[in-house]
GROMACS .gro file of N, CA and C in nm:
model
  531
    1ARG      N    1 -11.926  -4.660   2.219
    1ARG     CA    2 -12.025  -4.737   2.235
    1ARG      C    3 -12.008  -4.874   2.333
    2THR      N    4 -12.121  -4.877   2.380
    2THR     CA    5 -12.118  -5.022   2.510
    2THR      C    6 -12.182  -5.114   2.504
    3PHE      N    7 -12.122  -5.245   2.461
    3PHE     CA    8 -12.196  -5.385   2.466
    3PHE      C    9 -12.228  -5.430   2.541
    4THR      N   10 -12.357  -5.460   2.572
    4THR     CA   11 -12.401  -5.575   2.673
    4THR      C   12 -12.424  -5.677   2.613
    5ALA      N   13 -12.449  -5.801   2.670
    5ALA     CA   14 -12.481  -5.954   2.671
    5ALA      C   15 -12.655  -6.005   2.773
    6ILE      N   16 -12.700  -6.057   2.668
    6ILE     CA   17 -12.812  -6.157   2.761
    6ILE      C   18 -12.801  -6.249   2.795
    7CYS      N   19 -12.776  -6.340   2.890
    7CYS     CA   20 -12.707  -6.467   2.922
    7CYS      C   21 -12.872  -6.551   2.894
    8TYR      N   22 -12.856  -6.676   2.841
    8TYR     CA   23 -12.983  -6.744   2.887
    8TYR      C   24 -12.944  -6.918   2.956
    9ASP      N   25 -13.040  -6.952   3.033
    9ASP     CA   26 -12.981  -7.058   3.100
    9ASP      C   27 -13.021  -7.210   2.957
   10THR      N   28 -13.035  -7.313   3.011
   10THR     CA   29 -13.070  -7.422   2.881
   10THR      C   30 -13.207  -7.454   2.854
   11THR      N   31 -13.293  -7.386   2.920
   11THR     CA   32 -13.389  -7.375   2.857
   11THR      C   33 -13.467  -7.324   2.791
   12GLY      N   34 -13.392  -7.205   2.756
   12GLY     CA   35 -13.395  -7.058   2.705
   12GLY      C   36 -13.502  -6.941   2.777
   13ALA      N   37 -13.433  -6.990   2.911
   13ALA     CA   38 -13.528  -6.826   3.005
   13ALA      C   39 -13.337  -6.740   3.044
   14VAL      N   40 -13.403  -6.607   3.024
   14VAL     CA   41 -13.316  -6.544   3.044
   14VAL      C   42 -13.314  -6.526   3.220
   15MET      N   43 -13.145  -6.546   3.225
   15MET     CA   44 -13.098  -6.586   3.316
   15MET      C   45 -12.974  -6.427   3.345
   16ASP      N   46 -12.954  -6.429   3.492
   16ASP     CA   47 -12.812  -6.331   3.524
   16ASP      C   48 -12.679  -6.392   3.479
   17CYS      N   49 -12.630  -6.267   3.400
   17CYS     CA   50 -12.480  -6.328   3.346
   17CYS      C   51 -12.397  -6.330   3.451
   18PRO      N   52 -12.283  -6.434   3.429
   18PRO     CA   53 -12.198  -6.476   3.513
   18PRO      C   54 -12.070  -6.388   3.466
   19THR      N   55 -11.942  -6.371   3.507
   19THR     CA   56 -11.870  -6.281   3.495
   19THR      C   57 -11.825  -6.330   3.326
   20LEU      N   58 -11.816  -6.175   3.245
   20LEU     CA   59 -11.808  -6.199   3.115
   20LEU      C   60 -11.665  -6.150   3.074
   21THR      N   61 -11.633  -6.205   2.978
   21THR     CA   62 -11.449  -6.166   2.897
   21THR      C   63 -11.521  -6.168   2.781
   22TRP      N   64 -11.479  -5.998   2.742
   22TRP     CA   65 -11.516  -5.973   2.598
   22TRP      C   66 -11.381  -5.958   2.503
   23PHE      N   67 -11.406  -5.965   2.373
   23PHE     CA   68 -11.301  -6.002   2.286
   23PHE      C   69 -11.297  -5.908   2.171
   24SER      N   70 -11.207  -5.861   2.105
   24SER     CA   71 -11.198  -5.814   1.983
   24SER      C   72 -11.116  -5.843   1.893
   25THR      N   73 -11.125  -5.969   1.777
   25THR     CA   74 -11.075  -5.982   1.674
   25THR      C   75 -10.936  -5.907   1.628
   26ASN      N   76 -10.942  -5.799   1.620
   26ASN     CA   77 -10.856  -5.725   1.536
   26ASN      C   78 -10.841  -5.587   1.629
   27THR      N   79 -10.783  -5.612   1.721
   27THR     CA   80 -10.749  -5.474   1.852
   27THR      C   81 -10.658  -5.335   1.775
   28THR      N   82 -10.612  -5.361   1.652
   28THR     CA   83 -10.540  -5.250   1.572
   28THR      C   84 -10.696  -5.184   1.577
   29VAL      N   85 -10.774  -5.203   1.510
   29VAL     CA   86 -10.903  -5.142   1.483
   29VAL      C   87 -10.944  -5.060   1.598
   30GLY      N   88 -10.980  -5.193   1.717
   30GLY     CA   89 -11.080  -5.138   1.823
   30GLY      C   90 -11.071  -5.210   1.949
   31THR      N   91 -11.025  -5.201   2.044
   31THR     CA   92 -11.031  -5.261   2.193
   31THR      C   93 -11.207  -5.288   2.257
   32ILE      N   94 -11.187  -5.405   2.353
   32ILE     CA   95 -11.296  -5.361   2.461
   32ILE      C   96 -11.256  -5.369   2.569
   33ALA      N   97 -11.280  -5.339   2.654
   33ALA     CA   98 -11.294  -5.345   2.808
   33ALA      C   99 -11.410  -5.453   2.893
   34ALA      N  100 -11.351  -5.470   2.970
   34ALA     CA  101 -11.421  -5.536   3.053
   34ALA      C  102 -11.563  -5.540   3.127
   35ASP      N  103 -11.605  -5.400   3.097
   35ASP     CA  104 -11.717  -5.343   3.112
   35ASP      C  105 -11.785  -5.326   2.960
   36GLY      N  106 -11.755  -5.370   2.856
   36GLY     CA  107 -11.820  -5.400   2.745
   36GLY      C  108 -11.809  -5.257   2.677
   37LYS      N  109 -11.709  -5.163   2.683
   37LYS     CA  110 -11.684  -5.011   2.632
   37LYS      C  111 -11.587  -5.037   2.550
   38PHE      N  112 -11.650  -5.038   2.410
   38PHE     CA  113 -11.561  -5.022   2.273
   38PHE      C  114 -11.502  -4.875   2.234
   39THR      N  115 -11.355  -4.910   2.196
   39THR     CA  116 -11.280  -4.789   2.170
   39THR      C  117 -11.249  -4.795   2.042
   40ALA      N  118 -11.225  -4.725   1.942
   40ALA     CA  119 -11.228  -4.733   1.820
   40ALA      C  120 -11.074  -4.676   1.805
   41LEU      N  121 -10.991  -4.733   1.755
   41LEU     CA  122 -10.871  -4.710   1.714
   41LEU      C  123 -10.841  -4.652   1.604
   42ALA      N  124 -10.855  -4.759   1.521
   42ALA     CA  125 -10.851  -4.701   1.326
   42ALA      C  126 -10.960  -4.751   1.265
   43ALA      N  127 -10.957  -4.726   1.153
   43ALA     CA  128 -11.043  -4.764   1.036
   43ALA      C  129 -11.021  -4.923   0.996
   44GLY      N  130 -11.146  -4.962   0.991
   44GLY     CA  131 -11.121  -5.108   0.971
   44GLY      C  132 -11.273  -5.211   1.043
   45THR      N  133 -11.233  -5.279   1.016
   45THR     CA  134 -11.371  -5.409   1.103
   45THR      C  135 -11.311  -5.486   1.172
   46THR      N  136 -11.402  -5.510   1.259
   46THR     CA  137 -11.347  -5.592   1.398
   46THR      C  138 -11.465  -5.663   1.402
   47ASN      N  139 -11.443  -5.786   1.508
   47ASN     CA  140 -11.557  -5.884   1.560
   47ASN      C  141 -11.528  -5.864   1.708
   48ILE      N  142 -11.658  -5.897   1.738
   48ILE     CA  143 -11.670  -5.846   1.905
   48ILE      C  144 -11.751  -5.942   1.939
   49ASN      N  145 -11.706  -6.044   2.037
   49ASN     CA  146 -11.813  -6.134   2.118
   49ASN      C  147 -11.714  -6.140   2.283
   50ALA      N  148 -11.830  -6.225   2.350
   50ALA     CA  149 -11.813  -6.233   2.486
   50ALA      C  150 -11.837  -6.370   2.497
   51SER      N  151 -11.798  -6.439   2.624
   51SER     CA  152 -11.764  -6.546   2.698
   51SER      C  153 -11.796  -6.565   2.829
   52ALA      N  154 -11.863  -6.641   2.862
   52ALA     CA  155 -11.922  -6.687   3.029
   52ALA      C  156 -11.916  -6.813   3.038
   53GLU      N  157 -11.815  -6.800   3.149
   53GLU     CA  158 -11.782  -6.922   3.195
   53GLU      C  159 -11.725  -7.047   3.023
   54GLY      N  160 -11.670  -7.010   2.986
   54GLY     CA  161 -11.593  -7.074   2.827
   54GLY      C  162 -11.680  -7.043   2.742
   55ILE      N  163 -11.819  -7.034   2.720
   55ILE     CA  164 -11.919  -7.055   2.643
   55ILE      C  165 -11.909  -6.882   2.549
   56PRO      N  166 -11.881  -6.919   2.419
   56PRO     CA  167 -11.905  -6.776   2.346
   56PRO      C  168 -12.050  -6.743   2.322
   57SER      N  169 -12.053  -6.630   2.292
   57SER     CA  170 -12.159  -6.582   2.249
   57SER      C  171 -12.148  -6.537   2.104
   58ASN      N  172 -12.286  -6.467   2.068
   58ASN     CA  173 -12.290  -6.464   1.943
   58ASN      C  174 -12.208  -6.335   1.906
   59VAL      N  175 -12.143  -6.310   1.777
   59VAL     CA  176 -12.026  -6.197   1.717
   59VAL      C  177 -12.102  -6.080   1.644
   60ALA      N  178 -12.068  -5.953   1.714
   60ALA     CA  179 -12.126  -5.841   1.641
   60ALA      C  180 -12.011  -5.774   1.593
   61ALA      N  181 -12.034  -5.757   1.446
   61ALA     CA  182 -11.919  -5.700   1.357
   61ALA      C  183 -11.907  -5.552   1.356
   62VAL      N  184 -11.804  -5.490   1.358
   62VAL     CA  185 -11.814  -5.378   1.396
   62VAL      C  186 -11.688  -5.295   1.272
   63THR      N  187 -11.771  -5.180   1.207
   63THR     CA  188 -11.710  -5.128   1.177
   63THR      C  189 -11.656  -4.976   1.161
   64VAL      N  190 -11.545  -4.926   1.152
   64VAL     CA  191 -11.457  -4.812   1.208
   64VAL      C  192 -11.436  -4.739   1.053
   65SER      N  193 -11.495  -4.611   1.044
   65SER     CA  194 -11.490  -4.505   0.945
   65SER      C  195 -11.370  -4.419   0.996
   66ALA      N  196 -11.281  -4.400   0.880
   66ALA     CA  197 -11.225  -4.300   0.881
   66ALA      C  198 -11.252  -4.127   0.933
   67GLU      N  199 -11.213  -4.079   1.039
   67GLU     CA  200 -11.246  -3.959   1.028
   67GLU      C  201 -11.275  -3.834   0.958
   68ILE      N  202 -11.371  -3.816   0.915
   68ILE     CA  203 -11.363  -3.681   0.827
   68ILE      C  204 -11.344  -3.554   0.826
   69VAL      N  205 -11.399  -3.501   0.980
   69VAL     CA  206 -11.371  -3.395   1.089
   69VAL      C  207 -11.304  -3.373   1.189
   70LYS      N  208 -11.234  -3.306   1.260
   70LYS     CA  209 -11.192  -3.309   1.381
   70LYS      C  210 -11.230  -3.139   1.453
   71ILE      N  211 -11.235  -3.165   1.568
   71ILE     CA  212 -11.261  -3.029   1.620
   71ILE      C  213 -11.141  -2.965   1.691
   72ASN      N  214 -11.043  -2.908   1.638
   72ASN     CA  215 -10.925  -2.832   1.720
   72ASN      C  216 -10.913  -2.767   1.776
   73SER      N  217 -11.022  -2.669   1.829
   73SER     CA  218 -10.996  -2.586   1.934
   73SER      C  219 -11.147  -2.558   1.953
   74TRP      N  220 -11.196  -2.470   2.052
   74TRP     CA  221 -11.314  -2.395   2.034
   74TRP      C  222 -11.307  -2.320   2.153
   75VAL      N  223 -11.408  -2.200   2.135
   75VAL     CA  224 -11.362  -2.055   2.230
   75VAL      C  225 -11.559  -2.071   2.261
   76LEU      N  226 -11.564  -2.010   2.363
   76LEU     CA  227 -11.651  -2.022   2.454
   76LEU      C  228 -11.676  -1.912   2.525
   77PRO      N  229 -11.724  -1.766   2.545
   77PRO     CA  230 -11.724  -1.669   2.654
   77PRO      C  231 -11.778  -1.724   2.794
   78THR      N  232 -11.716  -1.699   2.914
   78THR     CA  233 -11.765  -1.765   3.026
   78THR      C  234 -11.856  -1.714   3.084
   79ALA      N  235 -11.934  -1.548   3.018
   79ALA     CA  236 -12.059  -1.548   3.093
   79ALA      C  237 -12.169  -1.533   2.964
   80GLY      N  238 -12.285  -1.493   2.974
   80GLY     CA  239 -12.380  -1.440   2.928
   80GLY      C  240 -12.528  -1.403   2.962
   81THR      N  241 -12.592  -1.334   2.886
   81THR     CA  242 -12.705  -1.239   2.968
   81THR      C  243 -12.812  -1.335   2.898
   82ARG      N  244 -12.951  -1.359   3.012
   82ARG     CA  245 -13.122  -1.390   2.902
   82ARG      C  246 -13.089  -1.278   2.822
   83GLY      N  247 -13.196  -1.338   2.748
   83GLY     CA  248 -13.226  -1.253   2.654
   83GLY      C  249 -13.137  -1.197   2.530
   84THR      N  250 -12.986  -1.250   2.533
   84THR     CA  251 -12.903  -1.212   2.464
   84THR      C  252 -12.843  -1.354   2.380
   85SER      N  253 -12.753  -1.333   2.277
   85SER     CA  254 -12.692  -1.514   2.240
   85SER      C  255 -12.554  -1.425   2.305
   86ILE      N  256 -12.447  -1.516   2.315
   86ILE     CA  257 -12.393  -1.564   2.302
   86ILE      C  258 -12.292  -1.632   2.185
   87ASN      N  259 -12.154  -1.570   2.163
   87ASN     CA  260 -12.081  -1.592   2.037
   87ASN      C  261 -11.995  -1.668   2.043
   88ALA      N  262 -12.002  -1.811   2.030
   88ALA     CA  263 -11.898  -1.861   2.008
   88ALA      C  264 -11.835  -1.911   1.859
   89THR      N  265 -11.676  -2.004   1.892
   89THR     CA  266 -11.600  -2.020   1.755
   89THR      C  267 -11.545  -2.165   1.803
   90VAL      N  268 -11.573  -2.238   1.659
   90VAL     CA  269 -11.540  -2.392   1.705
   90VAL      C  270 -11.483  -2.437   1.530
   91ASN      N  271 -11.322  -2.447   1.580
   91ASN     CA  272 -11.219  -2.454   1.439
   91ASN      C  273 -11.249  -2.634   1.414
   92ILE      N  274 -11.259  -2.640   1.285
   92ILE     CA  275 -11.241  -2.750   1.233
   92ILE      C  276 -11.173  -2.742   1.146
   93THR      N  277 -11.134  -2.898   1.122
   93THR     CA  278 -11.075  -2.939   1.004
   93THR      C  279 -11.151  -3.010   0.920
   94ASN      N  280 -11.171  -3.039   0.780
   94ASN     CA  281 -11.195  -3.164   0.685
   94ASN      C  282 -11.097  -3.206   0.729
   95THR      N  283 -11.043  -3.349   0.761
   95THR     CA  284 -10.956  -3.407   0.719
   95THR      C  285 -10.959  -3.529   0.605
   96GLY      N  286 -11.106  -3.506   0.536
   96GLY     CA  287 -11.095  -3.590   0.417
   96GLY      C  288 -11.071  -3.529   0.267
   97ALA      N  289 -11.046  -3.572   0.149
   97ALA     CA  290 -11.060  -3.489   0.023
   97ALA      C  291 -11.163  -3.480  -0.008
   98GLU      N  292 -11.278  -3.470   0.031
   98GLU     CA  293 -11.404  -3.379  -0.065
   98GLU      C  294 -11.439  -3.298  -0.010
   99SER      N  295 -11.513  -3.184  -0.045
   99SER     CA  296 -11.555  -3.070   0.017
   99SER      C  297 -11.685  -3.142   0.037
  100ILE      N  298 -11.743  -3.076   0.221
  100ILE     CA  299 -11.824  -3.139   0.268
  100ILE      C  300 -11.921  -3.009   0.321
  101TRP      N  301 -12.042  -3.004   0.356
  101TRP     CA  302 -12.094  -2.927   0.428
  101TRP      C  303 -12.079  -2.985   0.550
  102PHE      N  304 -12.135  -2.907   0.688
  102PHE     CA  305 -12.093  -2.952   0.801
  102PHE      C  306 -12.182  -2.883   0.883
  103VAL      N  307 -12.261  -2.958   1.004
  103VAL     CA  308 -12.329  -2.845   1.061
  103VAL      C  309 -12.215  -2.879   1.216
  104VAL      N  310 -12.218  -2.765   1.257
  104VAL     CA  311 -12.137  -2.757   1.432
  104VAL      C  312 -12.284  -2.669   1.508
  105SER      N  313 -12.301  -2.803   1.614
  105SER     CA  314 -12.402  -2.770   1.729
  105SER      C  315 -12.338  -2.774   1.799
  106ILE      N  316 -12.382  -2.684   1.905
  106ILE     CA  317 -12.319  -2.640   2.052
  106ILE      C  318 -12.419  -2.625   2.146
  107SER      N  319 -12.438  -2.754   2.192
  107SER     CA  320 -12.539  -2.749   2.316
  107SER      C  321 -12.532  -2.801   2.486
  108GLY      N  322 -12.616  -2.772   2.513
  108GLY     CA  323 -12.582  -2.837   2.723
  108GLY      C  324 -12.711  -2.787   2.760
  109THR      N  325 -12.711  -2.839   2.870
  109THR     CA  326 -12.783  -2.810   3.007
  109THR      C  327 -12.751  -2.765   3.153
  110GLN      N  328 -12.847  -2.695   3.207
  110GLN     CA  329 -12.815  -2.652   3.377
  110GLN      C  330 -12.834  -2.755   3.422
  111ILE      N  331 -12.750  -2.794   3.498
  111ILE     CA  332 -12.781  -2.943   3.591
  111ILE      C  333 -12.882  -2.912   3.674
  112ALA      N  334 -12.877  -2.815   3.749
  112ALA     CA  335 -12.958  -2.809   3.874
  112ALA      C  336 -13.123  -2.809   3.792
  113THR      N  337 -13.166  -2.708   3.656
  113THR     CA  338 -13.286  -2.730   3.628
  113THR      C  339 -13.303  -2.810   3.522
  114GLY      N  340 -13.239  -2.826   3.452
  114GLY     CA  341 -13.236  -2.893   3.312
  114GLY      C  342 -13.242  -2.828   3.204
  115ASP      N  343 -13.268  -2.644   3.189
  115ASP     CA  344 -13.283  -2.597   3.097
  115ASP      C  345 -13.174  -2.579   3.012
  116SER      N  346 -13.218  -2.560   2.864
  116SER     CA  347 -13.119  -2.610   2.765
  116SER      C  348 -13.089  -2.484   2.702
  117LEU      N  349 -12.957  -2.473   2.634
  117LEU     CA  350 -12.887  -2.373   2.528
  117LEU      C  351 -12.879  -2.446   2.402
  118VAL      N  352 -12.871  -2.396   2.284
  118VAL     CA  353 -12.827  -2.478   2.194
  118VAL      C  354 -12.799  -2.329   2.051
  119GLY      N  355 -12.674  -2.367   1.967
  119GLY     CA  356 -12.672  -2.290   1.876
  119GLY      C  357 -12.648  -2.390   1.782
  120LEU      N  358 -12.646  -2.314   1.622
  120LEU     CA  359 -12.558  -2.398   1.515
  120LEU      C  360 -12.486  -2.300   1.416
  121GLY      N  361 -12.420  -2.377   1.359
  121GLY     CA  362 -12.305  -2.283   1.238
  121GLY      C  363 -12.363  -2.423   1.131
  122THR      N  364 -12.336  -2.327   1.021
  122THR     CA  365 -12.304  -2.433   0.879
  122THR      C  366 -12.143  -2.404   0.804
  123ILE      N  367 -12.080  -2.481   0.745
  123ILE     CA  368 -11.978  -2.428   0.683
  123ILE      C  369 -11.976  -2.592   0.593
  124ARG      N  370 -11.906  -2.496   0.462
  124ARG     CA  371 -11.861  -2.591   0.341
  124ARG      C  372 -11.727  -2.616   0.350
  125LEU      N  373 -11.656  -2.697   0.365
  125LEU     CA  374 -11.526  -2.695   0.395
  125LEU      C  375 -11.451  -2.803   0.263
  126ALA      N  376 -11.375  -2.733   0.184
  126ALA     CA  377 -11.274  -2.811   0.112
  126ALA      C  378 -11.208  -2.943   0.163
  127GLY      N  379 -11.152  -3.036   0.113
  127GLY     CA  380 -11.054  -3.166   0.159
  127GLY      C  381 -10.936  -3.092   0.220
  128GLY      N  382 -10.914  -3.118   0.395
  128GLY     CA  383 -10.798  -3.060   0.411
  128GLY      C  384 -10.792  -2.928   0.474
  129GLU      N  385 -10.903  -2.862   0.459
  129GLU     CA  386 -10.912  -2.702   0.475
  129GLU      C  387 -10.933  -2.675   0.657
  130SER      N  388 -10.963  -2.617   0.729
  130SER     CA  389 -10.912  -2.561   0.825
  130SER      C  390 -11.047  -2.428   0.847
  131VAL      N  391 -11.089  -2.417   0.968
  131VAL     CA  392 -11.167  -2.273   0.958
  131VAL      C  393 -11.228  -2.240   1.109
  132ASP      N  394 -11.231  -2.122   1.158
  132ASP     CA  395 -11.343  -2.132   1.269
  132ASP      C  396 -11.465  -2.120   1.234
  133VAL      N  397 -11.564  -2.185   1.287
  133VAL     CA  398 -11.696  -2.133   1.272
  133VAL      C  399 -11.773  -2.077   1.366
  134PRO      N  400 -11.842  -1.983   1.304
  134PRO     CA  401 -11.886  -1.870   1.448
  134PRO      C  402 -12.010  -1.931   1.456
  135VAL      N  403 -12.063  -1.982   1.577
  135VAL     CA  404 -12.177  -2.063   1.637
  135VAL      C  405 -12.301  -1.918   1.718
  136ARG      N  406 -12.366  -1.932   1.705
  136ARG     CA  407 -12.437  -1.776   1.783
  136ARG      C  408 -12.564  -1.865   1.840
  137ILE      N  409 -12.529  -1.881   2.017
  137ILE     CA  410 -12.603  -1.945   2.080
  137ILE      C  411 -12.704  -1.839   2.126
  138VAL      N  412 -12.834  -1.846   2.117
  138VAL     CA  413 -12.939  -1.781   2.176
  138VAL      C  414 -12.980  -1.792   2.282
  139VAL      N  415 -13.029  -1.722   2.386
  139VAL     CA  416 -13.011  -1.752   2.537
  139VAL      C  417 -13.143  -1.691   2.557
  140PRO      N  418 -13.253  -1.770   2.550
  140PRO     CA  419 -13.403  -1.680   2.594
  140PRO      C  420 -13.393  -1.625   2.724
  141GLY      N  421 -13.474  -1.555   2.731
  141GLY     CA  422 -13.524  -1.458   2.869
  141GLY      C  423 -13.549  -1.577   2.988
  142SER      N  424 -13.604  -1.649   2.891
  142SER     CA  425 -13.700  -1.741   3.030
  142SER      C  426 -13.595  -1.843   3.087
  143VAL      N  427 -13.485  -1.882   3.015
  143VAL     CA  428 -13.398  -1.978   3.117
  143VAL      C  429 -13.321  -1.912   3.257
  144ASP      N  430 -13.335  -2.011   3.301
  144ASP     CA  431 -13.262  -2.011   3.423
  144ASP      C  432 -13.152  -1.946   3.396
  145THR      N  433 -13.108  -1.858   3.523
  145THR     CA  434 -12.955  -1.846   3.581
  145THR      C  435 -12.888  -1.903   3.612
  146GLY      N  436 -12.787  -1.929   3.612
  146GLY     CA  437 -12.682  -2.036   3.654
  146GLY      C  438 -12.571  -2.075   3.571
  147SER      N  439 -12.495  -2.187   3.607
  147SER     CA  440 -12.402  -2.215   3.507
  147SER      C  441 -12.475  -2.313   3.413
  148TYR      N  442 -12.417  -2.321   3.280
  148TYR     CA  443 -12.458  -2.419   3.190
  148TYR      C  444 -12.313  -2.488   3.147
  149THR      N  445 -12.299  -2.620   3.111
  149THR     CA  446 -12.233  -2.679   3.025
  149THR      C  447 -12.284  -2.706   2.874
  150LEU      N  448 -12.167  -2.659   2.797
  150LEU     CA  449 -12.208  -2.684   2.660
  150LEU      C  450 -12.091  -2.761   2.581
  151THR      N  451 -12.131  -2.843   2.506
  151THR     CA  452 -12.021  -2.912   2.409
  151THR      C  453 -12.042  -2.919   2.284
  152PRO      N  454 -11.971  -2.905   2.179
  152PRO     CA  455 -12.000  -2.866   1.995
  152PRO      C  456 -11.953  -3.027   2.009
  153VAL      N  457 -12.020  -3.002   1.856
  153VAL     CA  458 -12.064  -3.145   1.803
  153VAL      C  459 -12.052  -3.140   1.648
  154VAL      N  460 -12.013  -3.183   1.586
  154VAL     CA  461 -12.034  -3.166   1.404
  154VAL      C  462 -12.048  -3.292   1.347
  155TYR      N  463 -12.175  -3.277   1.281
  155TYR     CA  464 -12.224  -3.356   1.220
  155TYR      C  465 -12.210  -3.308   1.015
  156LYS      N  466 -12.198  -3.421   0.935
  156LYS     CA  467 -12.243  -3.426   0.777
  156LYS      C  468 -12.384  -3.345   0.805
  157LEU      N  469 -12.377  -3.217   0.700
  157LEU     CA  470 -12.501  -3.144   0.688
  157LEU      C  471 -12.616  -3.277   0.681
  158GLU      N  472 -12.608  -3.361   0.553
  158GLU     CA  473 -12.724  -3.418   0.525
  158GLU      C  474 -12.759  -3.542   0.652
  159ASP      N  475 -12.684  -3.551   0.751
  159ASP     CA  476 -12.728  -3.594   0.833
  159ASP      C  477 -12.766  -3.556   0.981
  160TYR      N  478 -12.758  -3.438   0.967
  160TYR     CA  479 -12.839  -3.379   1.061
  160TYR      C  480 -12.981  -3.378   1.069
  161PRO      N  481 -13.024  -3.379   1.223
  161PRO     CA  482 -12.945  -3.404   1.319
  161PRO      C  483 -12.963  -3.562   1.365
  162GLU      N  484 -13.045  -3.599   1.327
  162GLU     CA  485 -13.041  -3.763   1.377
  162GLU      C  486 -12.917  -3.848   1.295
  163GLY      N  487 -12.870  -3.812   1.223
  163GLY     CA  488 -12.735  -3.920   1.162
  163GLY      C  489 -12.592  -3.898   1.255
  164ALA      N  490 -12.488  -3.967   1.239
  164ALA     CA  491 -12.366  -4.016   1.312
  164ALA      C  492 -12.284  -3.835   1.313
  165ARG      N  493 -12.298  -3.823   1.484
  165ARG     CA  494 -12.200  -3.735   1.511
  165ARG      C  495 -12.051  -3.780   1.439
  166GLN      N  496 -12.008  -3.663   1.369
  166GLN     CA  497 -11.853  -3.703   1.343
  166GLN      C  498 -11.735  -3.650   1.381
  167ALA      N  499 -11.775  -3.566   1.502
  167ALA     CA  500 -11.683  -3.517   1.619
  167ALA      C  501 -11.735  -3.467   1.721
  168ILE      N  502 -11.690  -3.470   1.852
  168ILE     CA  503 -11.741  -3.423   1.940
  168ILE      C  504 -11.625  -3.365   2.032
  169GLY      N  505 -11.642  -3.210   2.044
  169GLY     CA  506 -11.560  -3.124   2.168
  169GLY      C  507 -11.552  -3.177   2.319
  170SER      N  508 -11.511  -3.115   2.389
  170SER     CA  509 -11.526  -3.126   2.517
  170SER      C  510 -11.614  -3.023   2.638
  171GLY      N  511 -11.646  -3.059   2.716
  171GLY     CA  512 -11.768  -2.960   2.773
  171GLY      C  513 -11.691  -2.832   2.796
  172LYS      N  514 -11.758  -2.686   2.777
  172LYS     CA  515 -11.701  -2.610   2.893
  172LYS      C  516 -11.807  -2.538   2.942
  173SER      N  517 -11.790  -2.439   3.037
  173SER     CA  518 -11.904  -2.388   3.085
  173SER      C  519 -11.943  -2.246   3.081
  174VAL      N  520 -12.052  -2.175   3.090
  174VAL     CA  521 -12.077  -2.024   3.081
  174VAL      C  522 -12.195  -2.034   3.192
  175VAL      N  523 -12.200  -1.931   3.243
  175VAL     CA  524 -12.248  -1.860   3.317
  175VAL      C  525 -12.347  -1.727   3.335
  176ILE      N  526 -12.505  -1.784   3.308
  176ILE     CA  527 -12.595  -1.717   3.271
  176ILE      C  528 -12.643  -1.631   3.361
  177SER      N  529 -12.678  -1.475   3.346
  177SER     CA  530 -12.727  -1.413   3.471
  177SER      C  531 -12.858  -1.324   3.405
   0.00000   0.00000   0.00000
């Protein structure tokens, strides 16, 4: 998450912000870079604020929750064909203690055209359990050929699709012909 600030002059009118200095009150929980990008480091709470020319901003409270799932690895074929499906596998671990239903989504676009591909898999994992989740990505016959960059994302089932992403993997390419 990246924080931004809106600066006001003494009359209350919006103005261009001078150089901002960002602060986190608990750098064990998270740090904030000069550009306002917050990096979560551990579960807990911290306060974020900025100052400009010695004048402090309002404070934003940030709560970082413990990771409940992680993506260990994932496999995506390097090629696919329009009108067929691609079978991918995402290995995830429920790092919590409770049994939870998860949705694994793999999606992405072709950079040149914006055409999209998406596939879903669901799994219930006991606390501490790891498993390969099969994800079938349908490749419609109408999509453009070329290279697509796809990325796996894991959600809690009850939060899908609008809720918080619990884990995000690295992007991989597949060439569609």
